[in-house]
mmCIF file with all atom_site columns, C-alpha atoms in Angstrom:
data_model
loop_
_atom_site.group_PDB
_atom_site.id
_atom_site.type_symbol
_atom_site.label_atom_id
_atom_site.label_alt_id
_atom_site.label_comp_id
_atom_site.label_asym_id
_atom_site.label_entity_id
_atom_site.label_seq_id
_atom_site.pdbx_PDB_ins_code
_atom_site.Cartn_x
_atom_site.Cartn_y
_atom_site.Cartn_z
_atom_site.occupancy
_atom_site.B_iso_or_equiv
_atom_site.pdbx_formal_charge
_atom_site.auth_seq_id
_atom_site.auth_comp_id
_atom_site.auth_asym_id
_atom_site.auth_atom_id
_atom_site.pdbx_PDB_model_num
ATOM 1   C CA . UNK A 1 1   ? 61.612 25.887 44.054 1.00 95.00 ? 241 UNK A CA 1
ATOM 2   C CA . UNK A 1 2   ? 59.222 25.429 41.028 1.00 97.00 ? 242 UNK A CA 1
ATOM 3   C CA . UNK A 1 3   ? 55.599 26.234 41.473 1.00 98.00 ? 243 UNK A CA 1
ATOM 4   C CA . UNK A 1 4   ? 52.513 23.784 40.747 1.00 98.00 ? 244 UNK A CA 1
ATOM 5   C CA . UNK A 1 5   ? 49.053 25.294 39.797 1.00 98.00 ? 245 UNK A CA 1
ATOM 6   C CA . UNK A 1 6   ? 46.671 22.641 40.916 1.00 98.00 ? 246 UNK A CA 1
ATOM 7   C CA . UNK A 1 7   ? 43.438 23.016 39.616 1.00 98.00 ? 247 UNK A CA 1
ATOM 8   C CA . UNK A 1 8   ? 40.876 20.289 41.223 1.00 97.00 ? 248 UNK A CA 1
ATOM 9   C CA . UNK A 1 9   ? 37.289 20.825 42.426 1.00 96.00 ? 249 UNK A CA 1
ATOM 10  C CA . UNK A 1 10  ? 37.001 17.118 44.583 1.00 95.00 ? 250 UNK A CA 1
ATOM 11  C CA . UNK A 1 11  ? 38.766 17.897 47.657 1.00 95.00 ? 251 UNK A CA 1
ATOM 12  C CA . UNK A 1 12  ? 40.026 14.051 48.468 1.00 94.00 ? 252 UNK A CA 1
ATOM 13  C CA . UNK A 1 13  ? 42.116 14.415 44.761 1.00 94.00 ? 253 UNK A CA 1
ATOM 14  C CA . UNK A 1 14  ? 43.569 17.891 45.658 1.00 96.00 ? 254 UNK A CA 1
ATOM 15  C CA . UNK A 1 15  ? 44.764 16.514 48.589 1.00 97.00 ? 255 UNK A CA 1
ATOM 16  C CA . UNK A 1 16  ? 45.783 13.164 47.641 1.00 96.00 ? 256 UNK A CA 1
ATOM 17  C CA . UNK A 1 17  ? 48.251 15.900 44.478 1.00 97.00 ? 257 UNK A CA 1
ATOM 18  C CA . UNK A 1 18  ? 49.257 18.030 47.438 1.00 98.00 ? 258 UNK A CA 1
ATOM 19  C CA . UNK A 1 19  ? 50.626 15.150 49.732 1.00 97.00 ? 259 UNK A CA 1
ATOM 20  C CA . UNK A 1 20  ? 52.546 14.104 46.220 1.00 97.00 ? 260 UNK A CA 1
ATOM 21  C CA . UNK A 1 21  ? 53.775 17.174 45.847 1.00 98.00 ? 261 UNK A CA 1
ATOM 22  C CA . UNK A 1 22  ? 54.454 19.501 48.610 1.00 97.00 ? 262 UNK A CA 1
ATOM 23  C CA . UNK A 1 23  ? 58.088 18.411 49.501 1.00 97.00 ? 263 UNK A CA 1
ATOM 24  C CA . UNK A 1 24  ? 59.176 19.199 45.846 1.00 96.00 ? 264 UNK A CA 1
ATOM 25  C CA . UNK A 1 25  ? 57.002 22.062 44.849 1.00 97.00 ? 265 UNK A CA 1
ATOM 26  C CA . UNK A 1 26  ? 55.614 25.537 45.792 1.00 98.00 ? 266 UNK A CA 1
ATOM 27  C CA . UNK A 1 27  ? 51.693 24.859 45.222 1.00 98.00 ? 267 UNK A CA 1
ATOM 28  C CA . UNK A 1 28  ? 48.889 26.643 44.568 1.00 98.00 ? 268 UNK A CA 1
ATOM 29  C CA . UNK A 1 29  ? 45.443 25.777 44.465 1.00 98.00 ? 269 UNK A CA 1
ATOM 30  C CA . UNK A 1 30  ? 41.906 26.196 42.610 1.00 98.00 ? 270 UNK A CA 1
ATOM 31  C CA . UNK A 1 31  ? 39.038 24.560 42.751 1.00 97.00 ? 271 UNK A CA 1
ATOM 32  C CA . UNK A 1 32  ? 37.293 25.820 38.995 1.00 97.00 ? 272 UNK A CA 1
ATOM 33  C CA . UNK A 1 33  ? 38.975 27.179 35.406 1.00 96.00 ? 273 UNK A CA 1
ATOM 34  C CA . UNK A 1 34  ? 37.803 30.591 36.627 1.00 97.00 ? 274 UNK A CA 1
ATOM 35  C CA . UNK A 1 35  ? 40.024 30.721 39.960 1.00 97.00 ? 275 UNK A CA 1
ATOM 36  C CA . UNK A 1 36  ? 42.706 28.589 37.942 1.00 98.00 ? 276 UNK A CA 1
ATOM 37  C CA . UNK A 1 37  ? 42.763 31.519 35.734 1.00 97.00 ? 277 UNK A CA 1
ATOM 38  C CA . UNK A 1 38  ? 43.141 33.911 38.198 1.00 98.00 ? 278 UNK A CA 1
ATOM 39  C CA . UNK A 1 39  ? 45.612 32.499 40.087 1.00 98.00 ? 279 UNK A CA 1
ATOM 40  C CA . UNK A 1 40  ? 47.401 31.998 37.150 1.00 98.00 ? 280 UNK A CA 1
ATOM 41  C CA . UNK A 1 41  ? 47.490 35.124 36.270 1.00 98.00 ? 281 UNK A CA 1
ATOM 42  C CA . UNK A 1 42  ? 48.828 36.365 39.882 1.00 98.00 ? 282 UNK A CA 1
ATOM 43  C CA . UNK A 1 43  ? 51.106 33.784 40.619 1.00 98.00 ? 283 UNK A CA 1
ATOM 44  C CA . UNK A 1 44  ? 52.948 32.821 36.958 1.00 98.00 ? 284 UNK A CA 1
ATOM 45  C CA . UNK A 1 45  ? 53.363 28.903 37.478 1.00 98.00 ? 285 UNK A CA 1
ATOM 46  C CA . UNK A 1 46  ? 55.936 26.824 36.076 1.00 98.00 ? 286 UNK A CA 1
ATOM 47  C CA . UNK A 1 47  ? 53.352 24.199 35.455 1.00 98.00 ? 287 UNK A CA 1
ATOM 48  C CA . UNK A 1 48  ? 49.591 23.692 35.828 1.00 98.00 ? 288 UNK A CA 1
ATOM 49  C CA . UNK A 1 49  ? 47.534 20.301 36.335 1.00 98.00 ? 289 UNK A CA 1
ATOM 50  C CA . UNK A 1 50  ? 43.985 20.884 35.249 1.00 97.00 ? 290 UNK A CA 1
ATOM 51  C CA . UNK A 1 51  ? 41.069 18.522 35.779 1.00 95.00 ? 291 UNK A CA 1
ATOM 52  C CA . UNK A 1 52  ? 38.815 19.361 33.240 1.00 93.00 ? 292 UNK A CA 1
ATOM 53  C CA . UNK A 1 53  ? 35.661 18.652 35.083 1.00 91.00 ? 293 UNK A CA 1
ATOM 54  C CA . UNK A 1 54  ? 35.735 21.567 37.101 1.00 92.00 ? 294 UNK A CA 1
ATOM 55  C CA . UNK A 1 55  ? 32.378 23.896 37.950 1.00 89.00 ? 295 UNK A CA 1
ATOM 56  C CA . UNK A 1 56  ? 31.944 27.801 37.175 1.00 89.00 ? 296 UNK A CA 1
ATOM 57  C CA . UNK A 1 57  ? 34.392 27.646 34.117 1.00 93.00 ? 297 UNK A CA 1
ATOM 58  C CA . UNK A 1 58  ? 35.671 23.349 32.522 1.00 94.00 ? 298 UNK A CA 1
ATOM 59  C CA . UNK A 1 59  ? 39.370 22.786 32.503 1.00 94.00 ? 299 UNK A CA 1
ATOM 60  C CA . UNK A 1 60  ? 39.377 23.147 28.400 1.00 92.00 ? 300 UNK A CA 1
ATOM 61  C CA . UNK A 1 61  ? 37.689 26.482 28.984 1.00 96.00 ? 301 UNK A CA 1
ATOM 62  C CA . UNK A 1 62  ? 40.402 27.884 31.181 1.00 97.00 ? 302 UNK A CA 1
ATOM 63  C CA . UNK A 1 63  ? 43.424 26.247 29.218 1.00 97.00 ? 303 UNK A CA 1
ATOM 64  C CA . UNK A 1 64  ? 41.805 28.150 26.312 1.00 97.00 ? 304 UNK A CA 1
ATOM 65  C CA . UNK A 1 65  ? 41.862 31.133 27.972 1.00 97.00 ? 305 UNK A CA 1
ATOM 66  C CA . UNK A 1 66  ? 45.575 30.472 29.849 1.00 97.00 ? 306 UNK A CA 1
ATOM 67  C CA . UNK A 1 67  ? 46.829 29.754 26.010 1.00 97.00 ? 307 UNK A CA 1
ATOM 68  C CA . UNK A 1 68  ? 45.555 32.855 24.331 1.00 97.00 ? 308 UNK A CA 1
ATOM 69  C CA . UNK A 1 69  ? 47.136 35.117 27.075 1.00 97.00 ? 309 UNK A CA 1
ATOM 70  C CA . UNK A 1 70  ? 50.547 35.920 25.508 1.00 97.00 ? 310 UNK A CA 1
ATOM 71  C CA . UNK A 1 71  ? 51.811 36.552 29.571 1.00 97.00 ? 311 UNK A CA 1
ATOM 72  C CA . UNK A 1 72  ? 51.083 32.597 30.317 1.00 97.00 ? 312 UNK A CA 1
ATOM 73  C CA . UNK A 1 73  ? 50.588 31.026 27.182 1.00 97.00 ? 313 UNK A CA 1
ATOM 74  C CA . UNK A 1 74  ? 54.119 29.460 27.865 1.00 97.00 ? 314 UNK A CA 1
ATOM 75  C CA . UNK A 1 75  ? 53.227 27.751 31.158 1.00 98.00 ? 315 UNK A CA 1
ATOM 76  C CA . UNK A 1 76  ? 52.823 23.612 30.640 1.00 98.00 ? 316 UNK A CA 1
ATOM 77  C CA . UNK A 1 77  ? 49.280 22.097 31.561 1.00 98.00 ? 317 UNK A CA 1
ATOM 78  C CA . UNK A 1 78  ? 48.686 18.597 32.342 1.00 97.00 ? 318 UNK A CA 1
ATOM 79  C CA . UNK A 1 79  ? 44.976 17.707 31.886 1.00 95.00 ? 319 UNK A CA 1
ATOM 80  C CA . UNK A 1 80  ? 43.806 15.054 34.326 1.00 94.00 ? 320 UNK A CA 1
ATOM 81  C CA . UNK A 1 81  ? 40.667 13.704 33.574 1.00 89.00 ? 321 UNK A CA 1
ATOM 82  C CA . UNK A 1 82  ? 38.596 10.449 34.764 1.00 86.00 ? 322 UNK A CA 1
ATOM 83  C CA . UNK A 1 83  ? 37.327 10.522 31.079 1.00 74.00 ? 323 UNK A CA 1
ATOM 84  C CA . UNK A 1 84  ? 40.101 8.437  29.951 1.00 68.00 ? 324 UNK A CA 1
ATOM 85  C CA . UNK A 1 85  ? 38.781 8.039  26.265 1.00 73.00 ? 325 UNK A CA 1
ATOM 86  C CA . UNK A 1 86  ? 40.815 9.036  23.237 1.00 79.00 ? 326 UNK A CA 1
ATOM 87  C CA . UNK A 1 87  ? 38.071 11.708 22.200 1.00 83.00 ? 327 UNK A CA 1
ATOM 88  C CA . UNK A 1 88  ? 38.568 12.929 25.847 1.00 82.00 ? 328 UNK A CA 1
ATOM 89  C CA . UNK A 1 89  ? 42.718 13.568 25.640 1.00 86.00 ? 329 UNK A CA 1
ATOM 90  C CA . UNK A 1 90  ? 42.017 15.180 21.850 1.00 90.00 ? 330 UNK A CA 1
ATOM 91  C CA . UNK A 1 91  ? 39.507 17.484 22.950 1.00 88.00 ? 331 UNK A CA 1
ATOM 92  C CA . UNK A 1 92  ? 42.219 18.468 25.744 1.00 89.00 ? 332 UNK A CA 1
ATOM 93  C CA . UNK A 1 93  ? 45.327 18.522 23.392 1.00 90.00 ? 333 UNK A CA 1
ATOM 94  C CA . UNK A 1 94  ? 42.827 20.682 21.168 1.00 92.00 ? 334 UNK A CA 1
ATOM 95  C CA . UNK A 1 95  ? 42.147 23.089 23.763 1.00 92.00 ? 335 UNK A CA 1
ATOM 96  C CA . UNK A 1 96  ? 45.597 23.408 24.569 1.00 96.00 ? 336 UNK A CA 1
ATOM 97  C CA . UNK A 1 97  ? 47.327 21.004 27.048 1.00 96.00 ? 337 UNK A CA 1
ATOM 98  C CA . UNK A 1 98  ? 50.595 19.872 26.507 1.00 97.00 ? 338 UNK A CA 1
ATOM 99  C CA . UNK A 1 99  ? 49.811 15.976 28.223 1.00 96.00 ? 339 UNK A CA 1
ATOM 100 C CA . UNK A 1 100 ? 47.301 14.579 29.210 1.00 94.00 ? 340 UNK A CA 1
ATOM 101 C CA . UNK A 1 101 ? 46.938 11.847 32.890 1.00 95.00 ? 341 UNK A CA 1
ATOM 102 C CA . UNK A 1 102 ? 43.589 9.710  33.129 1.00 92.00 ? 342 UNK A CA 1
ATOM 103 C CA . UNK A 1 103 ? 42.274 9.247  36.408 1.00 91.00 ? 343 UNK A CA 1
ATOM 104 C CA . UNK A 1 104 ? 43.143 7.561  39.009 1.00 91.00 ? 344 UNK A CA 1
ATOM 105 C CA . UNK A 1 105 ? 46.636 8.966  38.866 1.00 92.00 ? 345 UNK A CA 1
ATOM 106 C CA . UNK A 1 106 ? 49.638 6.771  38.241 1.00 94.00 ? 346 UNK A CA 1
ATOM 107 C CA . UNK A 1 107 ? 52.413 8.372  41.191 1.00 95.00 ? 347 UNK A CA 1
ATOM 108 C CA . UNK A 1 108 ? 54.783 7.482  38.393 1.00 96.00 ? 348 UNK A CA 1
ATOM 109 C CA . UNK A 1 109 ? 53.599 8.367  35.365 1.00 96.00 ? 349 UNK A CA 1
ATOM 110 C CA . UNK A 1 110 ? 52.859 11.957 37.096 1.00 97.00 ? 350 UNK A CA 1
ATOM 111 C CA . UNK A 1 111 ? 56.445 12.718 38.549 1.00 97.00 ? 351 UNK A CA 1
ATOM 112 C CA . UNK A 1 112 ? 57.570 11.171 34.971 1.00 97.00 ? 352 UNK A CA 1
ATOM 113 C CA . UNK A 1 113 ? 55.407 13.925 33.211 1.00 98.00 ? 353 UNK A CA 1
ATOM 114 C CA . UNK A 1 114 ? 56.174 16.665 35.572 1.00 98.00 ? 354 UNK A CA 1
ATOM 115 C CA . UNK A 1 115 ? 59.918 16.237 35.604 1.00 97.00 ? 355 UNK A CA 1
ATOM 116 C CA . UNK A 1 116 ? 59.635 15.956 31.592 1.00 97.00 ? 356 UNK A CA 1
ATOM 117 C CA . UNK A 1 117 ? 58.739 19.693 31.724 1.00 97.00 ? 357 UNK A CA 1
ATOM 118 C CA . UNK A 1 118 ? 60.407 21.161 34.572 1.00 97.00 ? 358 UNK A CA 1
ATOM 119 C CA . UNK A 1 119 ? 63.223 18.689 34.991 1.00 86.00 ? 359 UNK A CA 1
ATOM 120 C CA . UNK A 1 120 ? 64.642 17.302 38.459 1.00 64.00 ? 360 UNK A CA 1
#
């Protein structure tokens, strides 16, 4: 079973990702970049979805710092962001995430993107 890193700091959207995902997925969770980097680290995801407004450390901040470790550089993130603006998806695609989901979440749109990286 493929493992989701879900980084979200409002409680009702982690939950609201977990019901989504939970049948399909091994899942961990953070609630800021710093934790999301840490766990990370520990548990080598096969894919991360990273709000970017996130306290202690910002979502671009900790795909940064996921990206420039050679160990988990190769791990796919997902930003999802209520800041659905085009300056908003560049500054994530800039800071390294490979897609980017405004909020609130499409259901299909999200298993789309997911299963474009890890497949069924």
């Amino acid at each position: 079973m493929k493992t989701i890193l879900i980084v979200e700091d409002v409680e009702l959207n982690r939950e609201l990702l977990v019901q989504l995902l939970e049948d399909d997925y091994q899942l961990v969770l953070a609630e800021d970049g710093a934790a999301a980097v840490e766990r990370a680290a520990k548990t080598k995801p096969d894919l991360i979805l990273m709000d970017l407004s996130l306290p202690r450390m910002d979502g671009w901040q900790a795909t940064q710092e996921l990206k420039a470790d050679a160990a988990l550089a190769h791990i796919p993130v997902i930003a999802l962001s209520a800041h659905a603006m085009r300056s908003h998806e560049e500054r994530a695609r800039a800071s390294g995430c490979d897609d980017f989901l405004a909020k609130p979440i499409d259901e299909t749109l999200l298993f789309a993107t997911i299963e474009k990286y890890l497949g069924h």
